[in-house]
Coordinates of C-alpha atoms in Angstrom, one line a residue:
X1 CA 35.4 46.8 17.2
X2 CA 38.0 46.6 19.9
X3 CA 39.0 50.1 19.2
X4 CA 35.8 51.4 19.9
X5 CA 35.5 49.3 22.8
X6 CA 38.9 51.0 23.9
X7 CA 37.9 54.5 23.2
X8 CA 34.5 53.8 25.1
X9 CA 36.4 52.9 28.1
X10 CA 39.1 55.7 28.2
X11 CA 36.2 58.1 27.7
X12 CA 34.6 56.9 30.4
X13 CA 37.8 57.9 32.7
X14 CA 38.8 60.7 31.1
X15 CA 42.1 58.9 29.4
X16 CA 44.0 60.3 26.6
X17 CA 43.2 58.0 23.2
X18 CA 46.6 57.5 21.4
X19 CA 47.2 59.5 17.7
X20 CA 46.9 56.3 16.1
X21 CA 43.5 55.7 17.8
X22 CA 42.0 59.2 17.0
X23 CA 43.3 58.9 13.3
X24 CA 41.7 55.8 13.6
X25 CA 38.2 57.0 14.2
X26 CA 38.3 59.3 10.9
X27 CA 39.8 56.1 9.4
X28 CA 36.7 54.2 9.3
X29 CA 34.5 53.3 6.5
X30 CA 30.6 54.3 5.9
X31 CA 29.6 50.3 6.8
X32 CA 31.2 51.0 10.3
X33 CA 29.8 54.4 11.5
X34 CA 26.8 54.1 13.4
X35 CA 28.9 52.1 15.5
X36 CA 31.3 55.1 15.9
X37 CA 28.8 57.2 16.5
X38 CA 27.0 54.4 19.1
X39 CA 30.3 54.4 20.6
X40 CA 31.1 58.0 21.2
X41 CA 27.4 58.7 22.2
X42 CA 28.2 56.5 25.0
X43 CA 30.4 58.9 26.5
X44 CA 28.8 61.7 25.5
X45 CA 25.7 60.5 27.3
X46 CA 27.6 59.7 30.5
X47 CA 29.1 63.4 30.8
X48 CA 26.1 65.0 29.7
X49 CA 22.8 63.2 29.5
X50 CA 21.0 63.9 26.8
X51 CA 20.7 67.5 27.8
X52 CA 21.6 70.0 24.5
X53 CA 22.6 73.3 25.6
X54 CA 21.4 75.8 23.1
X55 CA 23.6 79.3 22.7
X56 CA 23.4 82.8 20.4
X57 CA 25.3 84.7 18.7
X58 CA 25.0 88.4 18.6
X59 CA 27.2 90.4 15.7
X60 CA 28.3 92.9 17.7
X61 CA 30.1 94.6 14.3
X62 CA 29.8 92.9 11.6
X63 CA 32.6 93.1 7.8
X64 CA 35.7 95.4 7.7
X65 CA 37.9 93.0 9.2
X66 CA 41.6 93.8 8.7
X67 CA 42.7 90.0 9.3
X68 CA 43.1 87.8 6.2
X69 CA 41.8 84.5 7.3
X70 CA 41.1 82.9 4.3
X71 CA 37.9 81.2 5.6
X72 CA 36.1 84.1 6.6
X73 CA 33.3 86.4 5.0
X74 CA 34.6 89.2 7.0
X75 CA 38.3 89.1 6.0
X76 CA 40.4 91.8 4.8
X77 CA 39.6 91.2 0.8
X78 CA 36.3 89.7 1.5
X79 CA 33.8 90.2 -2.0
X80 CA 31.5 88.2 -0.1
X81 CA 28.1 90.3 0.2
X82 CA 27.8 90.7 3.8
X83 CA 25.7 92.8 6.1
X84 CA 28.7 95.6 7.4
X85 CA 28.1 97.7 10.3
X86 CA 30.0 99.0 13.3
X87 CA 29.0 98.3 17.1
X88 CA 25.9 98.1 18.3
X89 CA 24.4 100.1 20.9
X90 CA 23.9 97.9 24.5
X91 CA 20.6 98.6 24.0
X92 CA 20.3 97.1 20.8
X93 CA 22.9 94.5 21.4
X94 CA 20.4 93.1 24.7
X95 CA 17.5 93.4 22.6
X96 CA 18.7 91.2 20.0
X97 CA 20.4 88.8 22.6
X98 CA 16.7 88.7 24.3
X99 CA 15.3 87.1 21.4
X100 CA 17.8 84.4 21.7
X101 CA 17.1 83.8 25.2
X102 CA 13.6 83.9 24.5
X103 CA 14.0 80.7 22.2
X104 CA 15.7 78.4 24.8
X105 CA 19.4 79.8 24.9
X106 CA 21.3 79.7 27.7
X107 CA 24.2 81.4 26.7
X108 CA 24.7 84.7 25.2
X109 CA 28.0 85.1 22.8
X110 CA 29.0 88.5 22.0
X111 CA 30.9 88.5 18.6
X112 CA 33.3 91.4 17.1
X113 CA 35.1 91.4 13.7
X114 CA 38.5 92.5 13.9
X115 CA 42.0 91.5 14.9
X116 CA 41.4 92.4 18.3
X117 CA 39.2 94.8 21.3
X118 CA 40.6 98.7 22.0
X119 CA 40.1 99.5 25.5
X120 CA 37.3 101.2 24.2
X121 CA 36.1 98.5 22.9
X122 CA 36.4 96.8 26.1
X123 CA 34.5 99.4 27.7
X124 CA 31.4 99.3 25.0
X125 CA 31.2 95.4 25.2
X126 CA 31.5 95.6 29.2
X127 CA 28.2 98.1 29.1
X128 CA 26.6 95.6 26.8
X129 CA 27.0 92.7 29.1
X130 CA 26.0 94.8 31.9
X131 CA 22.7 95.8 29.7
X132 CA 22.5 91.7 28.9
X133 CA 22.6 91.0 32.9
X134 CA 20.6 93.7 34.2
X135 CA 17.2 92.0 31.3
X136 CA 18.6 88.1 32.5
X137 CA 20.3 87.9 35.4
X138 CA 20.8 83.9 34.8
X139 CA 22.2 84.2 31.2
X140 CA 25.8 83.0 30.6
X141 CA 28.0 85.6 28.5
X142 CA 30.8 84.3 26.5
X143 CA 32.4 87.2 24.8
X144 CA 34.8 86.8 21.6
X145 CA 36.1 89.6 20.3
X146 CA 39.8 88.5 18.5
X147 CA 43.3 88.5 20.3
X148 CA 43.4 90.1 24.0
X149 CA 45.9 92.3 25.1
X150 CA 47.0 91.9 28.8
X151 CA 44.6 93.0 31.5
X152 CA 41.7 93.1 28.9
X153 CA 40.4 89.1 29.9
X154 CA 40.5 90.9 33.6
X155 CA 38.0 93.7 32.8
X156 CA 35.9 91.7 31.0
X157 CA 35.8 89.0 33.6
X158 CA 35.2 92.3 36.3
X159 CA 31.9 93.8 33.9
X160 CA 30.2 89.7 34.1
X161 CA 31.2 88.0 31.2
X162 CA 31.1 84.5 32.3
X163 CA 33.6 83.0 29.3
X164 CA 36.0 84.0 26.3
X165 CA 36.3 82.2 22.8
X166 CA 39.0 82.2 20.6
X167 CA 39.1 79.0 18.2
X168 CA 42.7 78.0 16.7
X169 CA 40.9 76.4 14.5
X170 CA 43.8 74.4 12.4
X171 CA 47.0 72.6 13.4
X172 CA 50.2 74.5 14.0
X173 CA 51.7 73.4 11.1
X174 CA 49.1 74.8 8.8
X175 CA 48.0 77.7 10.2
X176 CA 50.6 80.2 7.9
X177 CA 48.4 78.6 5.4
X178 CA 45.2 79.7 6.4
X179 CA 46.2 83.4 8.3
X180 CA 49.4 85.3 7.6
X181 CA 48.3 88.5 9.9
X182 CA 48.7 86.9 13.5
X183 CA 50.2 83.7 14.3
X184 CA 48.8 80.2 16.0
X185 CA 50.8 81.4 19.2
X186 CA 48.7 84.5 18.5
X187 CA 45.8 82.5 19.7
X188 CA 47.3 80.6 22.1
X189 CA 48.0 83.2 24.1
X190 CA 44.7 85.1 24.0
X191 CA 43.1 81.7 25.2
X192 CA 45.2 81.3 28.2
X193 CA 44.7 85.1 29.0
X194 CA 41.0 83.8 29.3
X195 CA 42.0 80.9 31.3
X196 CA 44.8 83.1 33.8
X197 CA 41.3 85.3 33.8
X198 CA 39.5 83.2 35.3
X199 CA 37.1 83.2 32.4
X200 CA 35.7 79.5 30.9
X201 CA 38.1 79.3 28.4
X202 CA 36.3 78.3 24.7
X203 CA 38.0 76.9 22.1
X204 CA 37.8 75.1 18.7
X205 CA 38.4 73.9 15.7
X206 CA 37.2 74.7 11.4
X207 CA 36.8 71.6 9.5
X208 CA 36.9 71.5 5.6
X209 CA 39.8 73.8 4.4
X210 CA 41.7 70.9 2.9
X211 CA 43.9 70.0 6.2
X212 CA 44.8 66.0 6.3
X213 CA 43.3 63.6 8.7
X214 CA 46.6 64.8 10.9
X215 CA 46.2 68.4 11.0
X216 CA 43.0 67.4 12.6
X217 CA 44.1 65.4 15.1
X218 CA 47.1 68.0 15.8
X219 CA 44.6 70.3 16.5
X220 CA 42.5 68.4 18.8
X221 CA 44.8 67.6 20.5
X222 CA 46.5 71.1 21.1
X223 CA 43.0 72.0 22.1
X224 CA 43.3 68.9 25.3
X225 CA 46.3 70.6 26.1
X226 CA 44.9 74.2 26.6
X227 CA 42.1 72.5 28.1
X228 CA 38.6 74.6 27.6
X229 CA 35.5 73.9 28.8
X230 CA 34.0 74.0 25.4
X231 CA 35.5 72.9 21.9
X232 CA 33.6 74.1 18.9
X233 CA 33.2 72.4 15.9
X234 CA 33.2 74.6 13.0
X235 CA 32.3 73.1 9.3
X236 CA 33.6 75.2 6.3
X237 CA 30.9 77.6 4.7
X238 CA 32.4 77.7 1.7
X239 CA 31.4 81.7 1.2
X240 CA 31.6 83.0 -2.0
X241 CA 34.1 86.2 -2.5
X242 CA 36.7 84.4 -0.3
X243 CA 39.8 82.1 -0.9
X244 CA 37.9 78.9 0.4
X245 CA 34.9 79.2 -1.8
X246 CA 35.5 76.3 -3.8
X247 CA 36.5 73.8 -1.1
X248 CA 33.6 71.5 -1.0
X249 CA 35.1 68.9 0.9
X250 CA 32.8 67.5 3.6
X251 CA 30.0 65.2 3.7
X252 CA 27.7 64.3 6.0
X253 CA 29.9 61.2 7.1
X254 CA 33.0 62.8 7.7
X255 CA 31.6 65.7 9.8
X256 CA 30.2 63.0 12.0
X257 CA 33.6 61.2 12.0
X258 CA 35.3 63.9 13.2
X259 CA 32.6 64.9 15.8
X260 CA 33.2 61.4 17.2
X261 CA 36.8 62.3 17.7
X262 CA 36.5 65.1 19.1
X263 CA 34.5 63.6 21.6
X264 CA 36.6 60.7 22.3
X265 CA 40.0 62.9 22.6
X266 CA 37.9 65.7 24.7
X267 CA 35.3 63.1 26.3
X268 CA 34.4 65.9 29.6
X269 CA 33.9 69.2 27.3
X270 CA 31.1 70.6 25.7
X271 CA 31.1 69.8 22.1
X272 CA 29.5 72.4 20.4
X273 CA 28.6 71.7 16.6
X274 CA 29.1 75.1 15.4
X275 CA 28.9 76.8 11.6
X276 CA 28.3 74.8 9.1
X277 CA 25.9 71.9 10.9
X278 CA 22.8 73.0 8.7
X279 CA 25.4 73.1 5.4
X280 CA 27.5 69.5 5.4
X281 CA 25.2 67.5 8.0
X282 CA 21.5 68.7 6.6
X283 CA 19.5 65.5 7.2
X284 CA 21.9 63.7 9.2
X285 CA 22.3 66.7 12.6
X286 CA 20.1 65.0 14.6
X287 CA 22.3 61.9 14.2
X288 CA 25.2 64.3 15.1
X289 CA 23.5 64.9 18.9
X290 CA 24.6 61.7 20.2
X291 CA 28.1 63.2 19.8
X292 CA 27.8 66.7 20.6
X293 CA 25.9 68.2 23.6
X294 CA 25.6 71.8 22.2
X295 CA 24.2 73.8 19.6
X296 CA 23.9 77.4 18.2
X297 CA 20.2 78.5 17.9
X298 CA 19.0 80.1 14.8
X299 CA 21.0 82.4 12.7
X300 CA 25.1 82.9 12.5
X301 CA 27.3 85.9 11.8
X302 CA 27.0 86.7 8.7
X303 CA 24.8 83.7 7.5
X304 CA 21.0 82.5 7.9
X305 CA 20.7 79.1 10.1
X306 CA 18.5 76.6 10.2
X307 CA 14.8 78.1 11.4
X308 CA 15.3 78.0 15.3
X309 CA 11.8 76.8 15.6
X310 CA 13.0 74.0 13.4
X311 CA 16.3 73.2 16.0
X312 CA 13.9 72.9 18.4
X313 CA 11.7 70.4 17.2
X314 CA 14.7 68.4 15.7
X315 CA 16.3 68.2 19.5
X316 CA 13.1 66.6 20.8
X317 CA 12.3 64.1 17.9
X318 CA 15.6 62.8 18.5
X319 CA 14.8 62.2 22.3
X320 CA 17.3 65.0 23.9
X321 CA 15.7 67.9 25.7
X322 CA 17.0 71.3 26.2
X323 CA 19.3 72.0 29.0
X324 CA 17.8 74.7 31.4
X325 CA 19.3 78.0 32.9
X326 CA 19.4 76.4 36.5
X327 CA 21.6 73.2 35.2
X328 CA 25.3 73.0 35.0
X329 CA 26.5 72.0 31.9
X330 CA 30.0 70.9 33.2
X331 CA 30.5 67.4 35.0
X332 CA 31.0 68.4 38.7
X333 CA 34.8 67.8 38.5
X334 CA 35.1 70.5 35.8
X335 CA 33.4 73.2 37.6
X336 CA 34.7 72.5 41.1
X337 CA 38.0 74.5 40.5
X338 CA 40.1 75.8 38.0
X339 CA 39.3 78.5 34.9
X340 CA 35.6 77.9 35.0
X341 CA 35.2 77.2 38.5
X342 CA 32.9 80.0 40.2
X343 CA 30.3 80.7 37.1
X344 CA 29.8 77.5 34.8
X345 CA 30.3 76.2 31.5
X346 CA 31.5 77.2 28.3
X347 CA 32.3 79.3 25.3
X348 CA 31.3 80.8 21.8
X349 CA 32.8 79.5 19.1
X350 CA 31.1 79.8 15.5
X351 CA 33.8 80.9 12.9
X352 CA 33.7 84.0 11.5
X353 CA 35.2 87.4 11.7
X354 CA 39.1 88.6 12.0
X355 CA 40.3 86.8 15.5
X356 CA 37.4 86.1 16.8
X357 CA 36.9 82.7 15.8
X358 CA 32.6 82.1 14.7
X359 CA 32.4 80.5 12.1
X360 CA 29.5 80.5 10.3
X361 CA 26.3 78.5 8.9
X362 CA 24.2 77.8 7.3
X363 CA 20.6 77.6 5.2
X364 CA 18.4 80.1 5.2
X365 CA 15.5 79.3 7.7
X366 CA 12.5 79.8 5.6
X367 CA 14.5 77.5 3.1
X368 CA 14.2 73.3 3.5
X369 CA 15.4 71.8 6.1
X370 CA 16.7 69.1 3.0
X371 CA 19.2 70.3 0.9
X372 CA 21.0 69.0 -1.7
X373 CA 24.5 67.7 -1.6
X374 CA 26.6 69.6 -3.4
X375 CA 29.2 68.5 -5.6
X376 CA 32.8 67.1 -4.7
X377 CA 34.2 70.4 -6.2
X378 CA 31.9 73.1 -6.9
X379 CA 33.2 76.0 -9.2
X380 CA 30.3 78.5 -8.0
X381 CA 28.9 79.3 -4.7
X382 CA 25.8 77.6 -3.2
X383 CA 23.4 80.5 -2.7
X384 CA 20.9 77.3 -1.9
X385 CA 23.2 76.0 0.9
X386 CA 24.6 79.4 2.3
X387 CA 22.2 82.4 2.8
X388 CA 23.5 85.9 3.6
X389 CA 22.3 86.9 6.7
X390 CA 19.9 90.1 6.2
X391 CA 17.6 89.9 9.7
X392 CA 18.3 90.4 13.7
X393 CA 21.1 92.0 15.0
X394 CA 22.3 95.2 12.3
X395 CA 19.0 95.1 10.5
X396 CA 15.3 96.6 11.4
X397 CA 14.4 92.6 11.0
X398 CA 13.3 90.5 13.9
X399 CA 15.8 87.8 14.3
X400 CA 15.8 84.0 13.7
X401 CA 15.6 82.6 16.5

């Protein structure tokens, strides 16, 4: 296809695709999209290798959100049957971030419900990544902790987090739709506090709320603009008890069409397929590696993950190996200067929880690793494709990981 051949070729210098090109790429049909995916996973592969950089989440406080964004288990409303506790201890927060780390991760991300950190809070989550450092001196921090008031990006960047995540998640034009208790220049903002910070800057999108080829594209390409270091990809866990329960919309496909965007209109960035991977891609996410270059390891927020064991094994059958704590995950021109320049790579990212922006994923990790596709419009929730979380971080249970 000469598009792809085009999009190959801007990737490859870092050149802005058109809109028409980018709504292209979600354009195309099922018979054309292992060369889509053959095509982006040519640029992926000359940023990034095949190296897979592999990150956890720890719930710092998890429920009692007083945000309403519709997508989220932790919302202001939310019936969805969620573990609810307030902040962890450091103590507890860098034992559960140790087992991550002990499973492969690289990068620790630090994860608070709510519309945004006191300076108390600020202190609490500095002493946990000062706790995190003191156990792994090498391990990345990304904290994300909802909108930032001004000086706050400063004193985390001052106590060793190493980046800051706030997604905007859907286009401009949409947003009211989604969130009526902050604003998409809400989050805007907070993410060039992280940049002016000198904090990697972490930023993404949700996929599978209803928005139109275009809001994607809008937000994509909002998210160029702002220019993180790492663009997550959430998928919509359609939680039961929330507003977007029923909205069923993704397939495996899709998700991997708009992965290949992503990548085309942010070719140098780390992708991150966040919440929702084990949920719309199931037997197709190692497929979805040649696209992205970064993964969350075991479990999510509020919801079980795919067996991290099982992540593991799934990253080397495909022929990609972890990325290591000594390697930059950045091409050299992103981390020579700029927002990330001194200390790396890139951000959080997985959907859920007031302003923070993780989203959420997936099945249960003693469950299959094959699940069935659920219907186009499902009237009930899929208790076999989304599994409260009940283990790790808030629970006397050792974590997935």
């Amino acid at each position: 296809m000469d598009l792809l051949n085009t999009l190959v070729d801007k990737g490859l210098r870092r050149e802005t695709p058109t809109r028409d090109e980018a709504l292209a790429v979600l354009a195309t049909t099922d018979d054309e999209l292992l060369d889509v995916v053959a095509a982006a996973g040519k640029v992926r592969r000359h940023w990034f290798g095949r190296r897979v950089k592999l990150n956890y989440l720890v719930n710092l406080k998890s429920g009692l959100c007083p945000e309403d964004c519709s997508y989220c288990s932790q919302r202001l409303g939310s019936k969805a049957d969620i573990l609810k506790y307030t902040w962890l201890k450091p103590d507890e927060a860098s034992q559960a971030a140790a087992a991550g780390l002990a499973g492969g991760a690289k990068r620790v991300c630090l994860v608070a419900s709510g519309r945004g950190p006191t300076d108390r809070d600020v202190d609490r989550v500095s002493d946990t990544i000062k706790a995190i450092k003191e156990q792994n001196e090498d391990v990345e921090v990304c904290a994300c902790l909802g909108l930032l008031s001004d000086g706050q990006a400063e004193r985390l960047r001052e106590a060793g987090a190493d980046a800051y995540n706030h997604n905007l998640n859907t286009s401009e034009s949409t947003y009211g739709e989604i969130t009526t208790t902050h604003t998409y220049a809400d989050r805007v903002d907070t993410v060039r506090k992280a940049h002016a910070a000198g904090l990697s800057a972490c930023s993404g999108l949700i996929a599978g709320m209803g928005e139109t080829d275009e809001d994607l594209v809008d937000v994509v390409f909002s998210l160029r603009e702002l220019d993180p270091d790492s663009v997550p990809v959430n998928f919509l866990i359609p939680f039961g008890g929330t507003p977007l329960a029923k909205e069923w919309n993704l397939t495996p496909q899709r998700c991997l069409r708009i992965l290949a965007m992503v990548r085309f209109v942010c070719p140098d960035v780390e992708v991150r397929i966040a919440g929702g991977r084990e949920v719309h891609l199931r037997t197709m996410q190692p497929l979805a590696l040649h696209l992205a270059n970064s993964i969350f390891l075991g479990d999510y927020l509020t919801s079980e993950g795919q067996a991290g064991k099982a992540d593991l094994e799934m990253i080397a059958d495909a022929g990609f190996e972890v990325e290591g704590a000594g390697e930059v995950t950045l091409p050299e021109h992103r981390t020579g200067g700029g927002a990330c320049g001194s200390h790396g790579d890139t951000g959080c990212g997985s959907h859920e929880g007031g302003g923070c922006g993780s989203h959420e994923g997936g099945v249960c990790g003693t469950a299959p690793a094959i699940a069935p596709s659920p219907a186009a419009s499902a009237d009930e929730p899929r208790p076999d494709l989304v599994a409260v979380r009940r283990r790790g971080a808030g629970t006397d249970l050792a974590p997935n990981a």
